[in-house]
Short mmCIF file of C-alpha atoms in Angstrom, two decimals:
data_model
loop_
_atom_site.label_atom_id
_atom_site.label_comp_id
_atom_site.label_asym_id
_atom_site.label_seq_id
_atom_site.Cartn_x
_atom_site.Cartn_y
_atom_site.Cartn_z
CA MET A 70 60.26 -32.42 53.79
CA LEU A 71 59.03 -35.80 51.87
CA VAL A 72 59.72 -34.29 48.63
CA ALA A 73 63.03 -33.11 49.53
CA SER A 74 64.04 -36.09 51.38
CA LEU A 75 63.23 -38.00 48.24
CA ARG A 76 65.38 -36.06 45.84
CA LEU A 77 68.33 -36.51 48.37
CA VAL A 78 67.53 -40.56 48.32
CA LEU A 79 67.35 -40.39 44.39
CA PHE A 80 70.56 -38.57 44.10
CA VAL A 81 72.48 -41.01 46.29
CA ALA A 82 70.69 -43.85 44.42
CA ILE A 83 71.74 -42.77 40.92
CA HIS A 84 75.34 -42.05 42.26
CA ALA A 85 75.63 -45.67 43.68
CA ALA A 86 74.19 -47.16 41.06
CA LEU A 87 76.52 -45.50 38.38
CA SER A 88 79.41 -46.37 40.77
CA THR A 89 78.36 -50.06 40.92
CA LEU A 90 78.43 -50.36 37.20
CA GLY A 91 81.79 -48.70 37.26
CA PHE A 92 83.20 -51.33 39.61
CA ALA A 93 81.30 -53.98 37.60
CA ALA A 94 82.97 -53.08 34.20
CA ASP A 95 86.15 -52.37 35.58
CA HIS A 96 87.16 -50.48 32.50
CA LEU A 97 88.84 -46.97 32.25
CA LEU A 98 86.21 -45.70 29.36
CA VAL A 99 83.19 -47.09 31.13
CA TRP A 100 84.54 -45.26 34.51
CA VAL A 101 84.80 -41.96 32.35
CA ALA A 102 81.38 -42.25 31.42
CA VAL A 103 80.22 -43.05 34.95
CA TRP A 104 82.06 -39.81 36.02
CA ALA A 105 80.51 -37.70 33.22
CA LEU A 106 76.95 -38.87 34.49
CA GLN A 107 77.93 -38.58 38.02
CA SER A 108 79.07 -34.74 37.54
CA VAL A 109 75.74 -34.20 36.00
CA ASN A 110 73.85 -35.79 38.62
CA PHE A 111 75.96 -33.76 41.17
CA LEU A 112 74.22 -30.51 40.14
CA THR A 113 71.18 -31.83 42.43
CA LEU A 114 73.90 -31.07 45.32
CA VAL A 115 74.57 -27.57 43.79
CA GLY A 116 70.71 -27.00 44.03
CA VAL A 117 70.59 -28.60 47.58
CA ILE A 118 72.98 -25.76 48.63
CA HIS A 119 71.57 -22.95 46.73
CA GLU A 120 67.75 -23.87 48.31
CA SER A 121 69.41 -24.36 51.61
CA VAL A 122 71.06 -20.77 51.27
CA HIS A 123 67.45 -19.32 51.10
CA GLN A 124 66.48 -21.71 53.73
CA HIS A 125 63.64 -23.70 51.84
CA PHE A 126 65.20 -26.89 50.58
CA PHE A 127 63.74 -28.70 53.49
CA PRO A 128 60.26 -26.58 55.33
CA THR A 129 62.49 -25.63 58.38
CA ARG A 130 65.53 -23.31 58.39
CA ARG A 131 67.39 -25.66 60.65
CA ALA A 132 67.01 -28.68 58.39
CA SER A 133 67.94 -26.59 55.31
CA ARG A 134 71.17 -25.61 56.76
CA VAL A 135 72.15 -28.96 57.98
CA ALA A 136 71.34 -29.91 54.27
CA GLY A 137 73.40 -27.10 52.83
CA MET A 138 76.45 -28.15 55.30
CA LEU A 139 76.50 -31.65 54.44
CA ALA A 140 76.11 -30.95 50.97
CA GLY A 141 78.77 -28.56 50.92
CA ALA A 142 81.02 -31.09 52.54
CA VAL A 143 80.63 -33.38 49.91
CA ALA A 144 81.65 -30.68 47.34
CA PHE A 145 84.60 -29.80 49.82
CA THR A 146 82.44 -26.15 49.77
CA CYS A 147 82.00 -24.14 53.04
CA PHE A 148 78.26 -23.60 52.95
CA GLU A 149 78.02 -20.82 55.51
CA ALA A 150 80.80 -18.77 53.51
CA TYR A 151 78.45 -19.23 50.48
CA ARG A 152 75.52 -18.45 51.97
CA THR A 153 76.93 -15.25 53.63
CA GLN A 154 78.05 -13.94 49.90
CA HIS A 155 75.05 -15.27 48.17
CA ILE A 156 72.40 -13.31 50.41
CA LEU A 157 74.66 -10.07 49.71
CA HIS A 158 74.63 -11.01 46.11
CA HIS A 159 70.67 -10.37 45.95
CA ALA A 160 71.08 -7.32 47.88
CA HIS A 161 73.54 -6.01 45.28
CA THR A 162 73.00 -7.79 42.40
CA CYS A 163 75.46 -6.62 39.45
CA ASP A 164 76.60 -3.58 41.42
CA GLU A 165 79.76 -2.46 42.87
CA GLY A 166 78.88 -4.27 46.29
CA ASP A 167 77.99 -7.53 44.30
CA SER A 168 79.85 -10.08 46.65
CA GLU A 169 79.77 -12.54 43.50
CA GLY A 170 81.68 -10.22 41.38
CA GLU A 171 80.41 -7.51 38.99
CA PRO A 172 79.18 -8.84 35.40
CA TYR A 173 81.86 -9.73 33.34
CA LYS A 174 81.98 -10.38 29.42
CA PHE A 175 84.48 -12.63 27.61
CA THR A 176 86.44 -10.79 24.87
CA ALA A 177 88.14 -13.69 23.49
CA ARG A 178 87.25 -17.33 23.00
CA TRP A 179 90.12 -18.98 24.68
CA GLN A 180 88.59 -17.22 27.97
CA ILE A 181 85.39 -19.28 27.79
CA VAL A 182 87.73 -22.42 27.57
CA GLY A 183 89.90 -21.37 30.68
CA ALA A 184 86.55 -20.56 32.46
CA PHE A 185 85.62 -24.32 32.07
CA LEU A 186 89.10 -25.43 32.70
CA GLY A 187 89.48 -23.40 36.07
CA GLY A 188 86.29 -21.34 36.98
CA GLY A 189 84.49 -24.16 39.00
CA LEU A 190 87.60 -24.77 40.77
CA ILE A 191 88.63 -21.66 41.64
CA TYR A 192 85.24 -20.91 42.99
CA ALA A 193 84.92 -24.11 45.15
CA VAL A 194 88.47 -23.70 46.50
CA ALA A 195 88.02 -19.84 47.17
CA LEU A 196 84.69 -20.74 49.34
CA PHE A 197 86.78 -23.41 51.24
CA PHE A 198 89.84 -21.35 52.29
CA GLY A 199 87.57 -18.38 52.46
CA GLY A 200 85.36 -20.00 55.28
CA ILE A 201 88.81 -21.09 56.80
CA GLY A 202 90.31 -17.82 56.80
CA VAL A 203 86.94 -16.17 58.16
CA ALA A 204 87.09 -18.80 60.84
CA PHE A 205 90.61 -17.91 62.12
CA GLY A 206 89.94 -13.84 62.01
CA TRP A 207 90.32 -12.71 58.43
CA THR A 208 87.54 -10.24 57.66
CA PRO A 209 86.30 -9.81 54.04
CA SER A 210 83.69 -7.17 53.01
CA TRP A 211 80.90 -9.71 53.01
CA ILE A 212 81.34 -10.28 56.87
CA THR A 213 79.11 -7.73 58.33
CA LYS A 214 77.97 -9.52 61.52
CA PRO A 215 79.51 -11.64 64.39
CA SER A 216 76.89 -14.26 63.62
CA GLN A 217 78.20 -14.84 60.44
CA ARG A 218 81.54 -15.70 61.44
CA ARG A 219 80.02 -17.97 64.39
CA ARG A 220 77.89 -19.80 61.73
CA ILE A 221 81.16 -20.11 59.66
CA ARG A 222 83.33 -21.57 62.24
CA VAL A 223 80.77 -24.21 62.73
CA ASN A 224 81.09 -25.09 59.46
CA VAL A 225 84.35 -25.44 59.31
CA ALA A 226 84.24 -27.66 62.09
CA VAL A 227 81.93 -29.89 59.90
CA LEU A 228 84.45 -29.67 57.10
CA ALA A 229 87.24 -30.84 59.18
CA VAL A 230 84.99 -33.90 60.96
CA VAL A 231 84.47 -34.80 57.19
CA LEU A 232 88.20 -34.53 56.23
CA THR A 233 89.40 -36.45 59.15
CA ALA A 234 86.86 -39.19 58.66
CA LEU A 235 88.02 -39.56 55.11
CA ILE A 236 91.72 -39.19 55.87
CA ALA A 237 90.96 -42.16 59.04
CA SER A 238 89.04 -44.45 57.06
CA ILE A 239 92.05 -44.59 54.23
CA ALA A 240 94.60 -45.00 56.53
CA THR A 241 92.83 -47.47 58.81
CA GLY A 242 92.05 -49.58 55.86
CA LEU A 243 88.17 -49.15 56.17
CA VAL A 244 88.19 -48.26 52.18
CA THR A 245 90.64 -47.92 49.71
CA PHE A 246 92.23 -44.64 48.23
CA GLN A 247 91.18 -45.95 44.85
CA ALA A 248 87.56 -46.40 45.91
CA VAL A 249 87.27 -43.14 47.48
CA ALA A 250 89.04 -41.37 44.43
CA TYR A 251 86.33 -43.28 41.84
CA VAL A 252 83.55 -42.71 44.03
CA TRP A 253 84.15 -39.41 45.13
CA LEU A 254 87.01 -37.05 44.32
CA ILE A 255 87.22 -37.65 40.72
CA PRO A 256 83.46 -37.16 40.02
CA THR A 257 83.45 -33.92 42.10
CA ALA A 258 86.29 -32.90 40.18
CA PHE A 259 84.54 -33.48 36.80
CA ALA A 260 81.72 -31.73 37.96
CA LEU A 261 84.04 -28.46 39.02
CA LEU A 262 85.64 -28.71 35.56
CA GLY A 263 82.17 -28.96 33.66
CA PRO A 264 78.97 -28.90 34.82
CA LEU A 265 79.20 -26.42 37.50
CA PRO A 266 80.79 -23.27 35.45
CA PHE A 267 78.20 -24.71 32.86
CA VAL A 268 75.38 -23.62 34.55
CA LEU A 269 76.83 -20.57 36.44
CA ILE A 270 78.41 -18.50 33.83
CA PRO A 271 75.23 -17.62 31.92
CA GLU A 272 73.45 -16.20 35.20
CA HIS A 273 74.31 -12.65 34.98
CA TYR A 274 76.92 -13.11 32.00
CA ASP A 275 77.15 -9.25 30.36
CA ALA A 276 74.79 -7.61 32.46
CA PRO A 277 74.55 -3.92 32.12
CA GLY A 278 74.49 -3.45 36.04
CA PRO A 279 71.72 -3.13 38.62
CA GLY A 280 68.49 -2.51 37.44
CA PRO A 281 65.30 -4.85 36.52
CA THR A 282 65.88 -8.28 36.90
CA VAL A 283 64.30 -9.21 33.45
CA SER A 284 67.20 -7.34 32.23
CA ASN A 285 70.30 -8.52 34.09
CA THR A 286 69.61 -11.70 35.12
CA ARG A 287 69.59 -14.68 32.34
CA THR A 288 67.34 -18.01 32.27
CA CYS A 289 68.25 -20.95 30.16
CA VAL A 290 64.70 -22.94 30.22
CA SER A 291 66.41 -25.87 29.19
CA ASN A 292 64.62 -29.29 29.28
CA PRO A 293 62.65 -31.35 32.15
CA VAL A 294 65.55 -33.52 32.91
CA MET A 295 68.13 -30.55 33.76
CA ARG A 296 65.38 -28.84 35.45
CA PHE A 297 64.85 -32.05 37.60
CA VAL A 298 68.35 -32.26 38.25
CA PHE A 299 69.16 -28.72 38.97
CA LEU A 300 66.15 -28.06 41.31
CA ASN A 301 64.78 -25.77 38.82
CA THR A 302 67.91 -23.12 39.42
CA ASN A 303 68.09 -22.55 35.98
CA LEU A 304 65.22 -20.57 36.00
CA HIS A 305 67.46 -17.66 37.48
CA THR A 306 65.32 -14.73 36.48
CA ALA A 307 62.61 -16.02 38.40
CA HIS A 308 64.63 -16.82 41.22
CA HIS A 309 66.24 -13.30 41.64
CA ASP A 310 62.45 -11.92 41.13
CA ARG A 311 61.26 -13.82 43.83
CA PRO A 312 63.94 -15.22 46.00
CA SER A 313 61.55 -16.51 48.68
CA VAL A 314 60.00 -18.82 46.07
CA PRO A 315 61.13 -22.36 46.92
CA TRP A 316 62.67 -24.81 44.01
CA HIS A 317 59.37 -26.51 43.50
CA ALA A 318 57.19 -23.74 42.68
CA LEU A 319 59.68 -21.90 40.55
CA GLY A 320 58.54 -23.28 37.13
CA THR A 321 54.92 -21.71 38.04
CA HIS A 322 56.33 -18.33 39.05
CA HIS A 323 58.70 -18.43 35.91
CA GLN A 324 55.61 -18.89 33.96
CA LYS A 325 53.82 -15.57 35.38
CA ILE A 326 56.98 -13.52 34.40
CA GLU A 327 58.06 -15.00 31.09
CA ALA A 328 56.42 -12.41 29.10
CA ASP A 329 58.38 -9.73 30.88
CA ILE A 330 61.83 -11.07 30.28
CA HIS A 331 63.73 -9.36 27.69
CA ASP A 332 64.32 -11.35 24.73
CA GLU A 333 68.23 -11.20 24.87
CA TRP A 334 67.96 -12.82 28.88
CA ILE A 335 66.06 -15.72 28.13
CA PHE A 336 67.36 -18.78 26.17
CA PRO A 337 65.50 -21.97 25.19
CA SER A 338 68.64 -23.94 26.39
CA TYR A 339 71.94 -23.83 27.62
CA THR A 340 73.37 -24.82 24.19
CA ALA A 341 71.61 -21.69 22.62
CA PHE A 342 73.19 -19.40 25.20
CA TYR A 343 76.60 -20.89 24.56
CA VAL A 344 76.06 -20.79 20.66
CA TRP A 345 75.12 -17.05 20.94
CA MET A 346 78.14 -16.49 23.55
CA TRP A 347 80.55 -17.98 21.19
CA ARG A 348 79.38 -16.14 18.19
CA THR A 349 79.46 -12.83 19.92
CA THR A 350 83.00 -13.49 21.44
CA SER A 351 85.81 -11.91 19.67
CA ARG A 352 88.08 -14.59 17.60
CA PRO A 353 91.71 -14.44 18.80
CA PRO A 354 93.35 -11.85 16.26
CA ALA A 355 95.55 -14.65 14.57
CA HIS A 356 92.38 -16.26 13.55
CA ALA A 357 90.83 -13.19 12.32
CA ALA A 358 93.66 -12.30 10.19
CA ALA A 359 94.05 -15.48 8.65
CA THR A 360 90.41 -15.63 7.89
CA ALA A 361 90.27 -12.22 6.45
#
């Protein structure tokens, strides 16, 4: 409980310190740098949401779910909708019933750029409005129990409270819209357009379909800073191999199975993965003809 609480405190402290720097400098270029750094720090929230889905960010399930809903609200995401989808994703990884979609492969390099420009935003918006839709009666394939709808309704109520408080704070002059935009809205947008798709795209990219985790789930080992910020979620093969292993023990489990992961499914860094993906993705026909 203490370690998880300290991680949240550290996330808030880093975000606040960077915002303070931005206001002190009061220069657009400094703010752009601040937002870029905050968007990377945002990956901690992504990790908190993901670990809370598996109910082991905090030692107790209730605490984890509360943390997940609050972290999701900051990212304008319906945590319970994501949780329901993600549990089904683990049950049907890379097959036709995968609630997060079947594996994909880019066939042109412009698609990679498009995924960064819109992938994270579309994903978050789909979860936000998907949760609202379920709360008001929509029944997608990933809703299989009445309890799931009840939990999503509670989560939608939490989102409504957060958004109402935000609007009321601006309307009453408690905070300015500029402050809210600079501290919350813009860094969140930066995260959805950069770091979020950056870490999500590799997970099951070009997977052959259902089968052994070591040959359909990718791991980007990355560096200690990235693993710390992202709560080891980048060790994705180990996570799918044992979803019950909490984030702080995932490094140890990764070491146990690392030798079994097929070579093409483990990369030393995200950079190595994207270099490989770029090289193995077809060039646009015009460019190919020009260089022929």
